[in-house]
mmCIF file of C-alpha atoms (C1' of nucleotides) in Angstrom:
data_model
loop_
_atom_site.group_PDB
_atom_site.id
_atom_site.type_symbol
_atom_site.label_atom_id
_atom_site.label_comp_id
_atom_site.label_asym_id
_atom_site.label_seq_id
_atom_site.Cartn_x
_atom_site.Cartn_y
_atom_site.Cartn_z
ATOM 1 C CA MET A 1 -0.056 0.031 -0.011
ATOM 2 C CA SER A 2 2.842 2.342 -0.513
ATOM 3 C CA THR A 3 0.817 4.431 -3.047
ATOM 4 C CA HIS A 4 -2.186 4.642 -0.615
ATOM 5 C CA HIS A 5 -2.621 8.139 0.946
ATOM 6 C CA PRO A 6 -5.163 8.066 3.777
ATOM 7 C CA GLY A 7 -7.798 10.533 3.359
ATOM 8 C CA SER A 8 -7.143 10.640 -0.302
ATOM 9 C CA GLN A 9 -9.727 11.516 -3.080
ATOM 10 C CA LYS A 10 -10.299 7.891 -3.686
ATOM 11 C CA ASP A 11 -10.997 7.164 -0.048
ATOM 12 C CA GLN A 12 -13.412 10.158 0.139
ATOM 13 C CA HIS A 13 -15.532 8.952 -2.934
ATOM 14 C CA ALA A 14 -15.640 5.337 -1.487
ATOM 15 C CA LEU A 15 -16.433 6.412 1.998
ATOM 16 C CA ASN A 16 -19.190 8.863 0.970
ATOM 17 C CA ALA A 17 -20.727 6.223 -1.400
ATOM 18 C CA TYR A 18 -20.649 3.553 1.192
ATOM 19 C CA ILE A 19 -22.124 5.643 4.050
ATOM 20 C CA SER A 20 -24.971 6.727 1.761
ATOM 21 C CA LEU A 21 -25.593 3.140 0.733
ATOM 22 C CA LEU A 22 -25.684 2.042 4.341
ATOM 23 C CA ARG A 23 -28.064 4.750 5.489
ATOM 24 C CA CYS A 24 -30.411 4.369 2.530
ATOM 25 C CA THR A 25 -30.752 0.713 3.056
ATOM 26 C CA GLU A 26 -31.452 1.090 6.717
ATOM 27 C CA THR A 27 -33.971 3.841 6.347
ATOM 28 C CA VAL A 28 -35.688 2.114 3.339
ATOM 29 C CA THR A 29 -35.867 -1.270 5.059
ATOM 30 C CA SER A 30 -37.244 0.326 8.319
ATOM 31 C CA ASP A 31 -39.913 2.216 6.439
ATOM 32 C CA THR A 32 -41.011 -0.648 4.196
ATOM 33 C CA CYS A 33 -41.057 -3.230 6.951
ATOM 34 C CA ARG A 34 -42.802 -1.185 9.580
ATOM 35 C CA HIS A 35 -46.181 -2.655 8.764
ATOM 36 C CA LEU A 36 -44.799 -6.092 9.893
ATOM 37 C CA ALA A 37 -45.210 -5.200 13.547
ATOM 38 C CA ALA A 38 -48.930 -5.389 13.183
ATOM 39 C CA GLU A 39 -48.590 -9.161 12.573
ATOM 40 C CA LYS A 40 -45.891 -9.690 15.081
ATOM 41 C CA LEU A 41 -43.408 -10.723 12.437
ATOM 42 C CA THR A 42 -39.720 -9.765 12.371
ATOM 43 C CA VAL A 43 -37.882 -9.085 9.173
ATOM 44 C CA GLY A 44 -36.097 -12.423 9.332
ATOM 45 C CA GLN A 45 -39.474 -14.246 9.905
ATOM 46 C CA PHE A 46 -41.089 -12.299 6.999
ATOM 47 C CA GLY A 47 -38.035 -13.060 4.767
ATOM 48 C CA THR A 48 -38.323 -16.778 5.616
ATOM 49 C CA LEU A 49 -42.076 -16.835 4.884
ATOM 50 C CA GLU A 50 -41.480 -14.929 1.669
ATOM 51 C CA ALA A 51 -38.867 -17.248 0.325
ATOM 52 C CA LEU A 52 -41.013 -20.331 1.106
ATOM 53 C CA TYR A 53 -43.932 -18.531 -0.583
ATOM 54 C CA HIS A 54 -42.022 -17.868 -3.803
ATOM 55 C CA LEU A 55 -39.811 -20.849 -4.082
ATOM 56 C CA GLY A 56 -41.725 -23.589 -2.313
ATOM 57 C CA PRO A 57 -40.495 -25.827 0.399
ATOM 58 C CA LEU A 58 -36.741 -25.342 1.188
ATOM 59 C CA CYS A 59 -34.224 -26.992 3.504
ATOM 60 C CA GLN A 60 -32.849 -24.846 6.247
ATOM 61 C CA ARG A 61 -29.453 -24.553 4.501
ATOM 62 C CA ASP A 62 -31.021 -23.019 1.375
ATOM 63 C CA ILE A 63 -33.072 -20.637 3.505
ATOM 64 C CA GLY A 64 -29.851 -19.557 5.062
ATOM 65 C CA LYS A 65 -28.242 -19.020 1.690
ATOM 66 C CA LYS A 66 -31.162 -16.980 0.512
ATOM 67 C CA LEU A 67 -31.216 -14.730 3.596
ATOM 68 C CA LEU A 68 -27.495 -14.622 3.885
ATOM 69 C CA LYS A 69 -27.754 -16.000 7.560
ATOM 70 C CA THR A 70 -25.964 -18.621 9.522
ATOM 71 C CA GLY A 71 -27.340 -22.112 10.174
ATOM 72 C CA GLY A 72 -27.940 -21.495 13.893
ATOM 73 C CA ASN A 73 -29.935 -18.389 13.070
ATOM 74 C CA VAL A 74 -32.188 -20.304 10.619
ATOM 75 C CA THR A 75 -32.809 -22.937 13.460
ATOM 76 C CA THR A 76 -34.050 -20.233 15.716
ATOM 77 C CA VAL A 77 -36.147 -18.357 13.206
ATOM 78 C CA VAL A 78 -37.816 -21.474 11.741
ATOM 79 C CA GLY A 79 -38.396 -22.746 15.216
ATOM 80 C CA ASN A 80 -40.211 -19.573 16.232
ATOM 81 C CA LEU A 81 -42.250 -19.737 13.040
ATOM 82 C CA GLU A 82 -42.991 -23.299 13.809
ATOM 83 C CA LYS A 83 -44.192 -22.502 17.325
ATOM 84 C CA ARG A 84 -46.863 -20.225 15.620
ATOM 85 C CA ALA A 85 -47.719 -23.005 13.182
ATOM 86 C CA LEU A 86 -46.891 -20.838 10.306
ATOM 87 C CA VAL A 87 -44.370 -23.478 8.855
ATOM 88 C CA GLU A 88 -43.680 -27.127 9.413
ATOM 89 C CA ARG A 89 -40.670 -29.241 9.185
ATOM 90 C CA ARG A 90 -40.621 -32.692 7.590
ATOM 91 C CA ARG A 91 -37.639 -35.084 7.636
ATOM 92 C CA MET A 92 -36.552 -36.018 4.106
ATOM 93 C CA PRO A 93 -36.697 -39.835 3.926
ATOM 94 C CA GLU A 94 -34.088 -39.971 1.106
ATOM 95 C CA ASP A 95 -31.642 -38.048 3.148
ATOM 96 C CA ARG A 96 -32.426 -37.876 6.880
ATOM 97 C CA ARG A 97 -30.077 -34.957 7.442
ATOM 98 C CA TYR A 98 -32.519 -32.512 5.840
ATOM 99 C CA TYR A 99 -35.644 -31.063 6.851
ATOM 100 C CA SER A 100 -38.004 -29.820 4.235
ATOM 101 C CA VAL A 101 -39.577 -26.577 5.671
ATOM 102 C CA ALA A 102 -42.912 -25.672 4.194
ATOM 103 C CA LEU A 103 -45.734 -23.029 4.753
ATOM 104 C CA THR A 104 -48.699 -24.357 6.612
ATOM 105 C CA GLU A 105 -52.172 -23.268 5.456
ATOM 106 C CA THR A 106 -52.056 -20.502 8.052
ATOM 107 C CA GLY A 107 -48.634 -19.492 6.991
ATOM 108 C CA GLN A 108 -49.586 -19.419 3.411
ATOM 109 C CA GLU A 109 -52.600 -17.280 4.151
ATOM 110 C CA LEU A 110 -50.682 -14.755 6.183
ATOM 111 C CA ILE A 111 -47.898 -14.294 3.675
ATOM 112 C CA ALA A 112 -50.448 -13.911 0.851
ATOM 113 C CA ARG A 113 -52.389 -11.375 2.813
ATOM 114 C CA ILE A 114 -49.257 -9.267 3.658
ATOM 115 C CA MET A 115 -47.239 -9.398 0.430
ATOM 116 C CA PRO A 116 -49.316 -6.928 -1.637
ATOM 117 C CA ARG A 117 -48.871 -4.276 1.049
ATOM 118 C CA HIS A 118 -45.219 -4.992 1.362
ATOM 119 C CA ILE A 119 -44.680 -4.706 -2.447
ATOM 120 C CA GLU A 120 -46.725 -1.557 -2.521
ATOM 121 C CA ASN A 121 -44.520 -0.094 0.274
ATOM 122 C CA ILE A 122 -41.416 -0.860 -1.773
ATOM 123 C CA THR A 123 -42.777 0.452 -5.020
ATOM 124 C CA THR A 124 -44.071 3.655 -3.337
ATOM 125 C CA ARG A 125 -40.756 4.202 -1.597
ATOM 126 C CA LEU A 126 -38.732 3.632 -4.671
ATOM 127 C CA ALA A 127 -40.824 5.927 -6.657
ATOM 128 C CA VAL A 128 -38.762 8.757 -5.507
ATOM 129 C CA LEU A 129 -36.349 7.579 -8.280
ATOM 130 C CA SER A 130 -37.374 7.419 -12.028
ATOM 131 C CA LEU A 131 -37.561 3.945 -13.491
ATOM 132 C CA GLN A 132 -34.200 4.737 -15.127
ATOM 133 C CA GLU A 133 -32.633 5.696 -11.930
ATOM 134 C CA GLN A 134 -33.958 2.542 -10.274
ATOM 135 C CA ASP A 135 -32.355 0.413 -13.062
ATOM 136 C CA GLU A 136 -29.258 2.243 -12.559
ATOM 137 C CA LEU A 137 -29.202 1.772 -8.856
ATOM 138 C CA ARG A 138 -29.750 -1.886 -9.519
ATOM 139 C CA ARG A 139 -26.932 -2.073 -11.902
ATOM 140 C CA LEU A 140 -24.407 -0.331 -9.582
ATOM 141 C CA CYS A 141 -25.455 -2.610 -6.637
ATOM 142 C CA ARG A 142 -25.240 -5.751 -8.600
ATOM 143 C CA LYS A 143 -21.837 -4.809 -9.849
ATOM 144 C CA LEU A 144 -20.770 -3.858 -6.362
ATOM 145 C CA GLY A 145 -22.447 -6.717 -4.719
ATOM 146 C CA LEU A 146 -21.166 -9.520 -6.927
ATOM 147 C CA ALA A 147 -17.567 -8.512 -6.440
ATOM 148 C CA SER A 148 -17.127 -10.870 -3.329
ATOM 149 C CA MET B 1 -54.864 2.071 -5.174
ATOM 150 C CA SER B 2 -57.226 1.480 -8.025
ATOM 151 C CA THR B 3 -54.558 2.156 -10.600
ATOM 152 C CA HIS B 4 -52.104 -0.172 -9.056
ATOM 153 C CA HIS B 5 -51.618 -3.513 -10.800
ATOM 154 C CA PRO B 6 -49.795 -6.180 -8.798
ATOM 155 C CA GLY B 7 -46.733 -7.470 -10.595
ATOM 156 C CA SER B 8 -46.604 -4.452 -12.756
ATOM 157 C CA GLN B 9 -43.765 -3.069 -14.515
ATOM 158 C CA LYS B 10 -43.483 -0.430 -11.904
ATOM 159 C CA ASP B 11 -43.284 -3.125 -9.172
ATOM 160 C CA GLN B 12 -40.702 -5.130 -10.918
ATOM 161 C CA HIS B 13 -38.340 -2.122 -11.305
ATOM 162 C CA ALA B 14 -38.823 -1.346 -7.790
ATOM 163 C CA LEU B 15 -38.363 -4.835 -6.343
ATOM 164 C CA ASN B 16 -35.377 -5.583 -8.455
ATOM 165 C CA ALA B 17 -33.748 -2.407 -7.398
ATOM 166 C CA TYR B 18 -34.501 -3.006 -3.771
ATOM 167 C CA ILE B 19 -33.411 -6.518 -3.692
ATOM 168 C CA SER B 20 -30.023 -5.659 -5.313
ATOM 169 C CA LEU B 21 -29.660 -2.720 -2.791
ATOM 170 C CA LEU B 22 -30.274 -5.107 0.149
ATOM 171 C CA ARG B 23 -27.940 -7.894 -0.979
ATOM 172 C CA CYS B 24 -25.157 -5.283 -1.905
ATOM 173 C CA THR B 25 -25.256 -3.739 1.393
ATOM 174 C CA GLU B 26 -25.088 -7.039 3.162
ATOM 175 C CA THR B 27 -22.174 -8.477 1.252
ATOM 176 C CA VAL B 28 -20.144 -5.327 1.302
ATOM 177 C CA THR B 29 -20.631 -4.821 5.019
ATOM 178 C CA SER B 30 -19.835 -8.347 5.572
ATOM 179 C CA ASP B 31 -16.718 -8.166 3.614
ATOM 180 C CA THR B 32 -15.442 -4.788 4.863
ATOM 181 C CA CYS B 33 -16.223 -5.681 8.489
ATOM 182 C CA ARG B 34 -14.632 -9.180 8.679
ATOM 183 C CA HIS B 35 -11.461 -7.916 10.076
ATOM 184 C CA LEU B 36 -13.197 -6.615 13.245
ATOM 185 C CA ALA B 37 -13.572 -10.270 14.427
ATOM 186 C CA ALA B 38 -9.740 -10.214 15.101
ATOM 187 C CA GLU B 39 -10.347 -7.456 17.661
ATOM 188 C CA LYS B 40 -13.470 -9.124 19.169
ATOM 189 C CA LEU B 41 -15.536 -6.049 18.018
ATOM 190 C CA THR B 42 -19.161 -6.159 16.642
ATOM 191 C CA VAL B 43 -20.276 -3.800 13.828
ATOM 192 C CA GLY B 44 -22.259 -1.849 16.398
ATOM 193 C CA GLN B 45 -19.266 -1.550 18.803
ATOM 194 C CA PHE B 46 -17.067 -0.431 15.964
ATOM 195 C CA GLY B 47 -19.626 2.109 14.777
ATOM 196 C CA THR B 48 -19.828 3.568 18.302
ATOM 197 C CA LEU B 49 -16.093 3.835 18.629
ATOM 198 C CA GLU B 50 -15.836 5.387 15.147
ATOM 199 C CA ALA B 51 -18.462 7.988 15.944
ATOM 200 C CA LEU B 52 -16.717 8.924 19.129
ATOM 201 C CA TYR B 53 -13.349 9.048 17.287
ATOM 202 C CA HIS B 54 -14.616 11.409 14.540
ATOM 203 C CA LEU B 55 -16.982 13.573 16.540
ATOM 204 C CA GLY B 56 -15.541 13.532 20.024
ATOM 205 C CA PRO B 57 -17.722 12.730 23.213
ATOM 206 C CA LEU B 58 -21.374 12.149 22.657
ATOM 207 C CA CYS B 59 -24.358 11.463 24.687
ATOM 208 C CA GLN B 60 -26.113 8.155 24.223
ATOM 209 C CA ARG B 61 -29.100 9.764 22.383
ATOM 210 C CA ASP B 62 -26.740 11.144 19.851
ATOM 211 C CA ILE B 63 -24.942 7.774 19.400
ATOM 212 C CA GLY B 64 -28.375 6.324 18.745
ATOM 213 C CA LYS B 65 -29.224 8.919 16.238
ATOM 214 C CA LYS B 66 -25.925 8.408 14.318
ATOM 215 C CA LEU B 67 -26.246 4.649 14.280
ATOM 216 C CA LEU B 68 -30.041 4.641 13.782
ATOM 217 C CA LYS B 69 -30.410 2.440 16.849
ATOM 218 C CA THR B 70 -32.788 2.549 19.794
ATOM 219 C CA GLY B 71 -31.869 3.859 23.334
ATOM 220 C CA GLY B 72 -31.986 0.503 24.814
ATOM 221 C CA ASN B 73 -29.511 -0.828 22.307
ATOM 222 C CA VAL B 74 -27.091 2.053 22.903
ATOM 223 C CA THR B 75 -27.306 1.251 26.682
ATOM 224 C CA THR B 76 -26.139 -2.352 25.943
ATOM 225 C CA VAL B 77 -23.434 -1.515 23.442
ATOM 226 C CA VAL B 78 -21.894 1.209 25.398
ATOM 227 C CA GLY B 79 -22.066 -1.012 28.428
ATOM 228 C CA ASN B 80 -20.181 -3.601 26.680
ATOM 229 C CA LEU B 81 -17.491 -1.284 25.577
ATOM 230 C CA GLU B 82 -17.322 0.163 29.042
ATOM 231 C CA LYS B 83 -16.742 -3.338 30.516
ATOM 232 C CA ARG B 84 -13.719 -3.515 28.223
ATOM 233 C CA ALA B 85 -12.617 -0.047 29.262
ATOM 234 C CA LEU B 86 -12.644 1.233 25.595
ATOM 235 C CA VAL B 87 -15.199 4.066 26.488
ATOM 236 C CA GLU B 88 -16.198 5.768 29.679
ATOM 237 C CA ARG B 89 -19.418 7.518 30.743
ATOM 238 C CA ARG B 90 -19.481 10.726 32.766
ATOM 239 C CA ARG B 91 -22.559 12.445 34.166
ATOM 240 C CA MET B 92 -23.117 15.992 32.831
ATOM 241 C CA PRO B 93 -23.269 18.308 35.777
ATOM 242 C CA GLU B 94 -25.292 20.865 33.904
ATOM 243 C CA ASP B 95 -27.907 18.386 32.937
ATOM 244 C CA ARG B 96 -27.777 15.150 35.054
ATOM 245 C CA ARG B 97 -29.988 13.179 32.672
ATOM 246 C CA TYR B 98 -27.103 13.064 30.265
ATOM 247 C CA TYR B 99 -24.005 10.872 30.136
ATOM 248 C CA SER B 100 -21.083 12.014 28.077
ATOM 249 C CA VAL B 101 -19.511 9.014 26.417
ATOM 250 C CA ALA B 102 -15.955 9.340 25.497
ATOM 251 C CA LEU B 103 -13.133 7.034 24.245
ATOM 252 C CA THR B 104 -10.610 6.061 26.791
ATOM 253 C CA GLU B 105 -6.821 6.090 25.932
ATOM 254 C CA THR B 106 -7.077 2.348 25.264
ATOM 255 C CA GLY B 107 -10.226 2.834 23.072
ATOM 256 C CA GLN B 108 -8.593 5.723 21.136
ATOM 257 C CA GLU B 109 -5.617 3.585 20.384
ATOM 258 C CA LEU B 110 -7.585 0.681 19.291
ATOM 259 C CA ILE B 111 -9.780 2.640 16.871
ATOM 260 C CA ALA B 112 -6.830 4.548 15.614
ATOM 261 C CA ARG B 113 -5.125 1.460 14.826
ATOM 262 C CA ILE B 114 -8.138 -0.171 13.153
ATOM 263 C CA MET B 115 -9.397 2.589 11.124
ATOM 264 C CA PRO B 116 -6.824 2.669 8.278
ATOM 265 C CA ARG B 117 -7.435 -0.970 7.463
ATOM 266 C CA HIS B 118 -11.147 -0.420 7.518
ATOM 267 C CA ILE B 119 -11.048 2.517 5.095
ATOM 268 C CA GLU B 120 -8.749 0.611 2.952
ATOM 269 C CA ASN B 121 -11.205 -2.258 2.929
ATOM 270 C CA ILE B 122 -14.001 0.109 1.806
ATOM 271 C CA THR B 123 -11.851 1.812 -0.756
ATOM 272 C CA THR B 124 -10.679 -1.466 -2.261
ATOM 273 C CA ARG B 125 -14.231 -2.998 -2.215
ATOM 274 C CA LEU B 126 -15.728 0.170 -3.951
ATOM 275 C CA ALA B 127 -13.085 0.224 -6.497
ATOM 276 C CA VAL B 128 -15.109 -2.135 -8.438
ATOM 277 C CA LEU B 129 -17.044 1.019 -9.494
ATOM 278 C CA SER B 130 -15.426 4.018 -11.224
ATOM 279 C CA LEU B 131 -15.337 7.269 -9.173
ATOM 280 C CA GLN B 132 -18.302 8.594 -11.440
ATOM 281 C CA GLU B 133 -20.266 5.375 -10.561
ATOM 282 C CA GLN B 134 -19.533 5.698 -6.907
ATOM 283 C CA ASP B 135 -20.725 9.381 -7.145
ATOM 284 C CA GLU B 136 -23.860 8.329 -8.861
ATOM 285 C CA LEU B 137 -24.472 5.588 -6.404
ATOM 286 C CA ARG B 138 -24.100 8.033 -3.531
ATOM 287 C CA ARG B 139 -26.598 10.516 -5.269
ATOM 288 C CA LEU B 140 -29.142 7.858 -5.861
ATOM 289 C CA CYS B 141 -28.853 6.506 -2.269
ATOM 290 C CA ARG B 142 -29.163 9.941 -0.834
ATOM 291 C CA LYS B 143 -32.046 10.713 -2.833
ATOM 292 C CA LEU B 144 -33.764 7.454 -1.841
ATOM 293 C CA GLY B 145 -32.673 7.503 1.629
ATOM 294 C CA LEU B 146 -33.746 11.132 2.515
ATOM 295 C CA ALA B 147 -37.329 10.466 1.299
ATOM 296 C CA SER B 148 -38.449 9.369 4.763
ATOM 297 C "C1'" DG C 1 -43.318 26.338 44.314
ATOM 298 C "C1'" DG C 2 -45.718 22.194 42.951
ATOM 299 C "C1'" DA C 3 -48.265 19.557 39.379
ATOM 300 C "C1'" DT C 4 -47.478 18.387 34.480
ATOM 301 C "C1'" DG C 5 -45.177 16.925 30.804
ATOM 302 C "C1'" DA C 6 -40.991 16.200 28.206
ATOM 303 C "C1'" DT C 7 -36.468 14.071 28.067
ATOM 304 C "C1'" DA C 8 -32.198 10.655 28.840
ATOM 305 C "C1'" DG C 9 -31.366 6.532 30.201
ATOM 306 C "C1'" DT C 10 -32.283 1.793 32.097
ATOM 307 C "C1'" DT C 11 -34.673 -2.504 32.479
ATOM 308 C "C1'" DT C 12 -37.265 -6.440 30.970
ATOM 309 C "C1'" DA C 13 -38.779 -9.851 27.852
ATOM 310 C "C1'" DA C 14 -38.693 -11.622 23.558
ATOM 311 C "C1'" DT C 15 -36.292 -12.508 19.242
ATOM 312 C "C1'" DA C 16 -32.067 -12.242 16.307
ATOM 313 C "C1'" DT C 17 -27.435 -13.275 15.378
ATOM 314 C "C1'" DT C 18 -23.040 -15.216 15.317
ATOM 315 C "C1'" DA C 19 -19.077 -18.459 16.028
ATOM 316 C "C1'" DA C 20 -17.759 -22.625 17.811
ATOM 317 C "C1'" DA C 21 -18.549 -27.047 19.578
ATOM 318 C "C1'" DC C 22 -21.442 -30.681 18.969
ATOM 319 C "C1'" DC C 23 -24.597 -34.703 17.009
ATOM 320 C "C1'" DA C 24 -26.577 -37.362 13.223
ATOM 321 C "C1'" DT C 25 -26.359 -38.917 8.675
ATOM 322 C "C1'" DT C 26 -24.484 -39.742 4.405
ATOM 323 C "C1'" DT C 27 -20.517 -40.171 1.250
ATOM 324 C "C1'" DA C 28 -15.693 -41.525 -0.090
ATOM 325 C "C1'" DC C 29 -12.350 -44.589 -0.279
ATOM 326 C "C1'" DG C 30 -8.852 -47.889 1.216
ATOM 327 C "C1'" DC D 1 -17.023 -53.436 5.238
ATOM 328 C "C1'" DG D 2 -15.359 -49.710 7.990
ATOM 329 C "C1'" DT D 3 -13.229 -45.626 8.979
ATOM 330 C "C1'" DA D 4 -12.663 -40.759 7.811
ATOM 331 C "C1'" DA D 5 -14.391 -36.621 5.772
ATOM 332 C "C1'" DA D 6 -18.129 -33.983 4.433
ATOM 333 C "C1'" DT D 7 -22.771 -32.289 5.343
ATOM 334 C "C1'" DG D 8 -27.297 -30.559 7.622
ATOM 335 C "C1'" DG D 9 -28.970 -29.207 11.771
ATOM 336 C "C1'" DT D 10 -28.712 -28.164 16.815
ATOM 337 C "C1'" DT D 11 -26.834 -26.157 20.912
ATOM 338 C "C1'" DT D 12 -24.346 -23.038 23.774
ATOM 339 C "C1'" DA D 13 -22.671 -18.605 25.151
ATOM 340 C "C1'" DA D 14 -22.273 -14.223 24.224
ATOM 341 C "C1'" DT D 15 -23.863 -9.754 22.048
ATOM 342 C "C1'" DA D 16 -27.396 -7.274 19.510
ATOM 343 C "C1'" DT D 17 -31.956 -5.432 18.975
ATOM 344 C "C1'" DT D 18 -36.546 -3.803 19.789
ATOM 345 C "C1'" DA D 19 -40.938 -2.316 22.109
ATOM 346 C "C1'" DA D 20 -42.764 -1.111 26.280
ATOM 347 C "C1'" DA D 21 -42.698 -0.128 30.993
ATOM 348 C "C1'" DC D 22 -39.866 2.274 34.124
ATOM 349 C "C1'" DT D 23 -36.789 5.960 36.820
ATOM 350 C "C1'" DA D 24 -34.566 10.239 37.179
ATOM 351 C "C1'" DT D 25 -33.985 14.705 35.933
ATOM 352 C "C1'" DC D 26 -35.172 18.909 33.923
ATOM 353 C "C1'" DA D 27 -38.718 22.476 31.917
ATOM 354 C "C1'" DT D 28 -43.180 24.754 31.857
ATOM 355 C "C1'" DC D 29 -46.533 27.095 33.689
ATOM 356 C "C1'" DC D 30 -50.358 27.915 36.372
#
DNA sequence: GGATGATAGTTTAATATTAAACCATTTACG
DNA sequence: CGTAAATGGTTTAATATTAAACTATCATCC
């Protein structure tokens, strides 16, 4: 890092962009997810229900991959959803290490009832940006996010 | 919402943009903060130290505002930092409701030692985007984030 | 000056979250 | 086969996080 000057132009651009990215994500998520409190759902619980709703039954490992969370966390969240009978676990006979996690009827109804409002929240919130700007934001985020 | 068609073009642009935004923020934060584990610091603890480092002593309410966290959370995080003698609380005589939270010498040394690496992580990570793209990302995020 | 209300911080109860150690099952391979 | 490695899930211990109820202090204003 001999050529790296702390506090350089490069740093400033990167830091400013990153800080704005962080705060934007936090406020948008906070705003669009506020309605979940009325159903006593956390963001992680909602994300799990949503994944099962769109993708069908998943094993916990795949849920974790989708939500970018650890296995231990998935155990907890799925456990809490199961307590409320919104999902159920079934052992897979062909490989008994796996559980298949699926929405129950109650869970299906709940997520189907909530999703429209959630999508509307996101669409309304994002409407501050033009469709072109939304696409550009997506492009930049994908480019940046896939650089892992 | 009579004019709102679920699954419309508008929804798709917004959802795609929002999902990319979420995943980007999660992966970038995860990558740039990984080094904190070596110091046994959580992201929240680091954020608190960083705020005190750049802004000087703050009361807990201002720390919460800065990190977008609740008062109860600040109590916990500052408490854990205090246990490790990285910060200290002092009652403000002019208004005894407030604490002034400040870095200790140890805390100062720690954050000063860690910051360069952290900034470098961010700068390196963001370098996938050109400086113009970083500025555009910042502009879009600010526009979107300030719409609360 | 004493009730009223606002404000800073804490506590409590519940869930989330991670890393690390662990258990159970399956797969690889000698 | 039978052991070793890999894999899915759980547990544990610690911290984070929130909402809601609470304490203490300060400000307002009759």
